[in-house]
XYZ file of C-alpha atoms in Angstrom:
326
model
C -89.779 -32.546 16.011
C -91.798 -29.165 16.348
C -90.184 -26.672 18.458
C -92.307 -24.508 21.574
C -91.248 -21.092 23.046
C -90.444 -21.189 26.754
C -91.006 -17.348 27.592
C -90.779 -14.711 25.507
C -87.142 -13.751 25.835
C -85.391 -16.637 23.025
C -85.383 -19.631 24.741
C -86.878 -22.332 22.069
C -86.460 -26.114 22.134
C -88.332 -29.358 21.299
C -91.962 -29.507 21.868
C -91.175 -33.091 24.176
C -88.085 -32.841 26.219
C -85.969 -35.835 28.046
C -86.050 -36.003 31.688
C -83.067 -37.519 33.116
C -83.513 -37.944 36.872
C -84.473 -41.504 36.524
C -81.059 -42.679 34.594
C -79.299 -42.168 37.942
C -81.753 -42.621 40.900
C -85.146 -43.258 42.244
C -86.614 -45.114 39.522
C -84.335 -48.580 40.136
C -81.225 -49.823 39.143
C -79.005 -47.520 36.705
C -77.098 -48.201 33.433
C -75.002 -45.252 32.275
C -73.964 -47.328 28.784
C -77.718 -47.546 28.178
C -79.164 -44.141 29.678
C -76.350 -42.429 26.931
C -77.572 -44.300 24.299
C -81.461 -43.238 25.168
C -79.726 -39.775 25.099
C -78.279 -39.741 21.906
C -81.052 -41.555 20.332
C -83.321 -38.534 21.464
C -81.046 -35.748 19.786
C -81.272 -37.804 16.946
C -85.021 -37.838 16.835
C -84.693 -34.313 17.535
C -85.062 -33.687 21.397
C -82.997 -30.325 22.218
C -84.079 -30.558 25.812
C -82.476 -31.977 28.885
C -83.123 -32.151 32.152
C -81.280 -32.950 35.197
C -80.762 -31.084 38.612
C -77.373 -30.872 40.823
C -79.429 -33.401 43.721
C -80.305 -36.789 41.153
C -77.677 -39.284 41.853
C -76.560 -37.405 44.081
C -74.408 -35.043 41.026
C -74.149 -38.264 39.207
C -76.663 -37.481 36.630
C -74.996 -34.123 35.822
C -72.151 -35.640 34.781
C -73.466 -38.582 33.049
C -75.426 -35.578 31.133
C -72.173 -34.485 30.595
C -70.548 -36.640 29.063
C -73.745 -37.684 27.054
C -73.419 -34.135 24.876
C -69.646 -33.891 24.978
C -69.639 -34.341 21.246
C -73.298 -32.753 20.456
C -73.593 -29.751 22.778
C -74.417 -27.266 20.211
C -77.608 -29.639 19.253
C -78.991 -29.310 22.933
C -80.557 -27.023 25.456
C -79.991 -28.156 29.227
C -81.855 -27.112 31.996
C -80.484 -28.177 35.473
C -81.782 -27.212 38.788
C -80.040 -26.122 42.308
C -81.781 -26.067 45.825
C -82.253 -29.056 47.272
C -79.202 -29.973 48.698
C -77.904 -33.271 49.425
C -74.434 -34.439 50.886
C -72.758 -37.113 48.431
C -73.625 -39.958 50.301
C -77.025 -39.034 49.140
C -78.732 -37.912 53.013
C -80.324 -34.598 53.091
C -79.317 -31.312 54.128
C -81.852 -29.036 53.492
C -83.569 -26.145 50.736
C -81.032 -23.475 49.872
C -81.445 -20.573 48.441
C -79.208 -18.503 49.931
C -76.918 -16.035 47.148
C -73.563 -17.467 48.309
C -74.763 -21.085 47.817
C -76.563 -20.533 44.864
C -73.042 -19.450 43.013
C -71.202 -22.063 44.415
C -74.023 -24.557 43.511
C -74.099 -22.951 40.096
C -69.705 -23.086 39.657
C -70.174 -26.992 40.455
C -73.121 -27.926 38.051
C -70.882 -26.526 35.319
C -68.297 -28.635 36.179
C -69.548 -31.280 36.218
C -71.760 -30.904 32.883
C -68.676 -29.735 31.472
C -69.568 -26.697 29.792
C -69.008 -22.795 29.695
C -73.332 -21.676 30.344
C -76.184 -23.549 31.699
C -78.844 -22.868 29.397
C -81.658 -22.584 31.793
C -81.121 -22.492 35.236
C -84.115 -23.848 37.920
C -84.130 -22.940 41.910
C -85.452 -26.623 42.390
C -87.668 -25.438 45.603
C -88.365 -22.324 47.317
C -86.008 -21.956 50.368
C -88.562 -19.837 52.837
C -86.008 -18.942 54.775
C -84.605 -16.764 52.252
C -86.402 -14.166 50.391
C -87.299 -15.115 46.574
C -85.617 -11.665 45.447
C -82.049 -12.414 46.898
C -82.196 -15.834 45.217
C -83.287 -14.871 41.922
C -80.750 -11.441 42.373
C -77.860 -13.723 42.847
C -78.826 -16.238 39.748
C -79.227 -12.830 38.147
C -75.889 -12.598 38.479
C -75.109 -15.422 36.228
C -76.960 -14.442 33.276
C -75.106 -11.023 33.677
C -71.399 -13.096 34.179
C -72.537 -15.742 31.537
C -72.945 -18.756 33.546
C -76.289 -19.019 32.851
C -78.784 -18.078 29.794
C -82.090 -18.471 31.068
C -83.766 -18.653 34.488
C -86.329 -20.608 35.780
C -88.531 -21.661 39.180
C -89.613 -25.259 39.847
C -92.663 -25.542 42.241
C -93.405 -22.234 43.154
C -97.044 -20.411 44.179
C -97.968 -17.605 41.939
C -96.911 -14.992 44.126
C -93.787 -16.040 44.664
C -93.738 -16.471 40.462
C -94.623 -12.731 40.657
C -92.010 -11.742 43.092
C -89.298 -13.364 41.092
C -90.012 -11.860 37.878
C -90.512 -8.777 38.804
C -86.407 -9.236 39.706
C -85.447 -11.112 36.733
C -87.549 -12.418 33.949
C -88.390 -15.885 34.320
C -88.470 -18.531 31.602
C -89.773 -20.934 32.162
C -91.921 -22.987 35.933
C -91.446 -26.288 36.130
C -94.115 -28.382 37.265
C -96.009 -31.451 37.996
C -98.528 -31.863 35.467
C -99.997 -34.620 34.241
C -103.922 -36.445 33.684
C -103.442 -37.653 37.756
C -101.843 -33.865 38.813
C -103.912 -31.166 37.288
C -103.532 -28.579 40.182
C -101.337 -26.554 37.685
C -105.191 -25.421 36.677
C -106.114 -23.569 39.636
C -104.136 -20.535 39.399
C -100.357 -21.930 38.065
C -101.175 -21.954 34.513
C -103.194 -18.751 34.003
C -100.124 -16.872 36.252
C -97.564 -17.894 33.914
C -99.225 -17.233 30.808
C -100.310 -13.472 32.053
C -96.297 -13.210 32.662
C -95.197 -14.676 29.511
C -93.490 -17.580 31.096
C -93.633 -21.319 29.712
C -94.748 -24.003 31.772
C -92.077 -26.773 31.770
C -94.696 -30.529 32.799
C -92.764 -32.856 34.858
C -93.890 -36.393 34.999
C -96.252 -35.942 32.576
C -97.059 -40.282 32.742
C -97.628 -39.642 36.067
C -94.094 -41.292 37.469
C -95.026 -44.481 34.795
C -98.237 -44.985 36.584
C -100.411 -43.428 33.508
C -98.230 -45.729 31.163
C -100.583 -48.389 32.871
C -96.810 -50.891 33.155
C -97.612 -50.801 36.920
C -100.160 -53.266 38.018
C -98.725 -54.128 41.621
C -95.830 -52.795 43.526
C -94.442 -56.241 42.296
C -93.529 -53.958 39.051
C -91.136 -52.052 41.086
C -87.579 -52.832 41.661
C -87.239 -52.953 45.489
C -85.478 -49.727 45.333
C -87.664 -47.604 43.092
C -88.784 -44.923 45.880
C -92.080 -44.973 44.082
C -93.134 -47.881 46.699
C -93.456 -44.948 49.286
C -95.454 -42.695 47.443
C -98.607 -41.985 48.574
C -100.150 -42.641 45.325
C -98.355 -46.422 44.666
C -99.887 -47.281 48.620
C -102.116 -48.379 50.123
C -106.365 -48.322 48.840
C -104.818 -45.211 46.585
C -103.111 -48.264 44.688
C -106.262 -49.783 43.685
C -108.047 -46.308 43.113
C -105.562 -44.921 40.720
C -105.946 -48.183 39.270
C -108.970 -47.879 38.470
C -108.251 -44.321 37.087
C -105.585 -45.761 34.915
C -107.846 -48.524 33.180
C -110.749 -45.388 31.731
C -107.550 -43.720 30.090
C -106.218 -47.305 28.525
C -109.876 -47.529 27.342
C -109.819 -44.651 25.029
C -106.138 -44.997 24.545
C -106.949 -48.766 22.980
C -110.241 -47.299 20.726
C -107.397 -44.335 19.422
C -104.868 -47.051 18.763
C -102.273 -45.575 20.968
C -100.452 -46.646 24.307
C -101.755 -45.013 27.467
C -98.469 -43.348 28.049
C -98.645 -41.382 24.297
C -102.441 -40.313 25.155
C -100.869 -38.691 28.446
C -98.226 -36.459 26.974
C -100.480 -35.999 23.937
C -103.231 -34.761 26.511
C -100.508 -32.532 28.182
C -99.280 -30.889 24.542
C -102.676 -30.661 24.300
C -103.253 -27.495 26.565
C -101.130 -25.355 25.284
C -98.191 -24.468 22.892
C -96.492 -22.490 25.869
C -96.478 -26.068 27.240
C -93.245 -28.473 27.261
C -93.923 -32.411 28.573
C -90.463 -33.942 29.633
C -91.132 -37.627 30.231
C -88.475 -39.725 31.746
C -87.276 -42.750 29.720
C -83.946 -45.017 30.246
C -84.188 -46.989 27.380
C -84.595 -45.870 23.767
C -87.889 -48.203 23.362
C -89.480 -46.484 25.763
C -88.273 -43.219 24.612
C -89.580 -43.799 20.578
C -92.665 -44.694 22.223
C -92.663 -41.373 24.098
C -91.379 -39.281 21.572
C -94.286 -40.465 19.332
C -96.888 -38.771 21.446
C -95.918 -35.531 19.264
C -97.931 -36.806 15.907
C -101.104 -37.889 18.070
C -103.929 -34.991 17.831
C -106.999 -35.333 20.478
C -110.167 -34.410 18.715
C -112.620 -32.478 21.160
C -114.686 -35.254 21.779
C -111.685 -37.135 22.675
C -110.972 -34.334 25.088
C -114.124 -34.308 26.657
C -114.236 -38.276 27.382
C -110.722 -37.729 28.421
C -111.722 -35.060 31.309
C -114.769 -37.445 32.325
C -111.954 -40.614 32.686
C -109.829 -38.426 34.716
C -110.958 -35.223 35.660
C -109.054 -32.462 38.326
C -108.608 -34.000 41.695
C -109.685 -37.638 40.544
C -105.840 -39.034 41.463
C -105.776 -40.594 45.329
C -103.135 -39.566 47.634
C -100.718 -37.202 47.417
C -98.357 -36.595 45.170
C -94.940 -36.559 47.931
C -94.851 -38.309 51.073
C -93.875 -34.510 52.414
C -95.802 -32.193 50.782
C -94.570 -29.176 52.739
C -91.616 -28.555 49.931
C -93.862 -27.663 46.908
C -95.665 -24.726 46.122
C -94.436 -21.983 48.180
């Protein structure tokens, strides 16, 4: 597995990371034993970046990742997040970027992960009631205290990124980016590149939709949150199925899967971009990791752009878009 730099201050990770969220929540039933096996296989294949957050589970995903890396801590870069505050029963409290909460959330994550230092600590969502300077100031204190190595933001707008970076260097911005979510191309990618910030692309397979495996809602478990996602519902569903069909056609000609083509496309957008597809099973993990070896020609890029231009996906990314790009 080749490496890529996130930011300009020394953080280096595998060019494909592993999103661990779905192992504990949102994407149907969970199997901790299978998930730990998947994490171990990822590490064996050279994946170093493991992505989690305190809200996943809630709280249980960090514990899962902690158990998985207990005997191989030196082989991984642990990225986790704070800011989406939930209760243990899963109920929503709100977005919290207050300095006192930043400190307590970090201590709680360290304990659940069973580690001394978080490698990459993100503010999961921007708290509009707390100046970003105060939030990042508290995060910077964690770096000075040795509890955190590098700082990140998630779903932040260009102005917010600039204000945060002026307080303490931001090494990574994590935002959704894929063939059906090309919004970062408008302003965000240019901003982070100007500032020397790496870009971590979550949902590079469009929450699994771009894999081509989801043909009807019956392909999703009853508890799968995607059943309520705007892009998976109503007339949007069929429109997006048509988009995937165009991608599948190109993938078949190239003798790769649609998921692999989607990941390879994200990788092709720049050496400063690291996709973190989620995988709950070893076969899907191995399929995704193999995308690192796929080369996309200029002619193929043109065909892909024509098949999935910016704005082609039908529906919003979330039922409530008020919490992103602030």
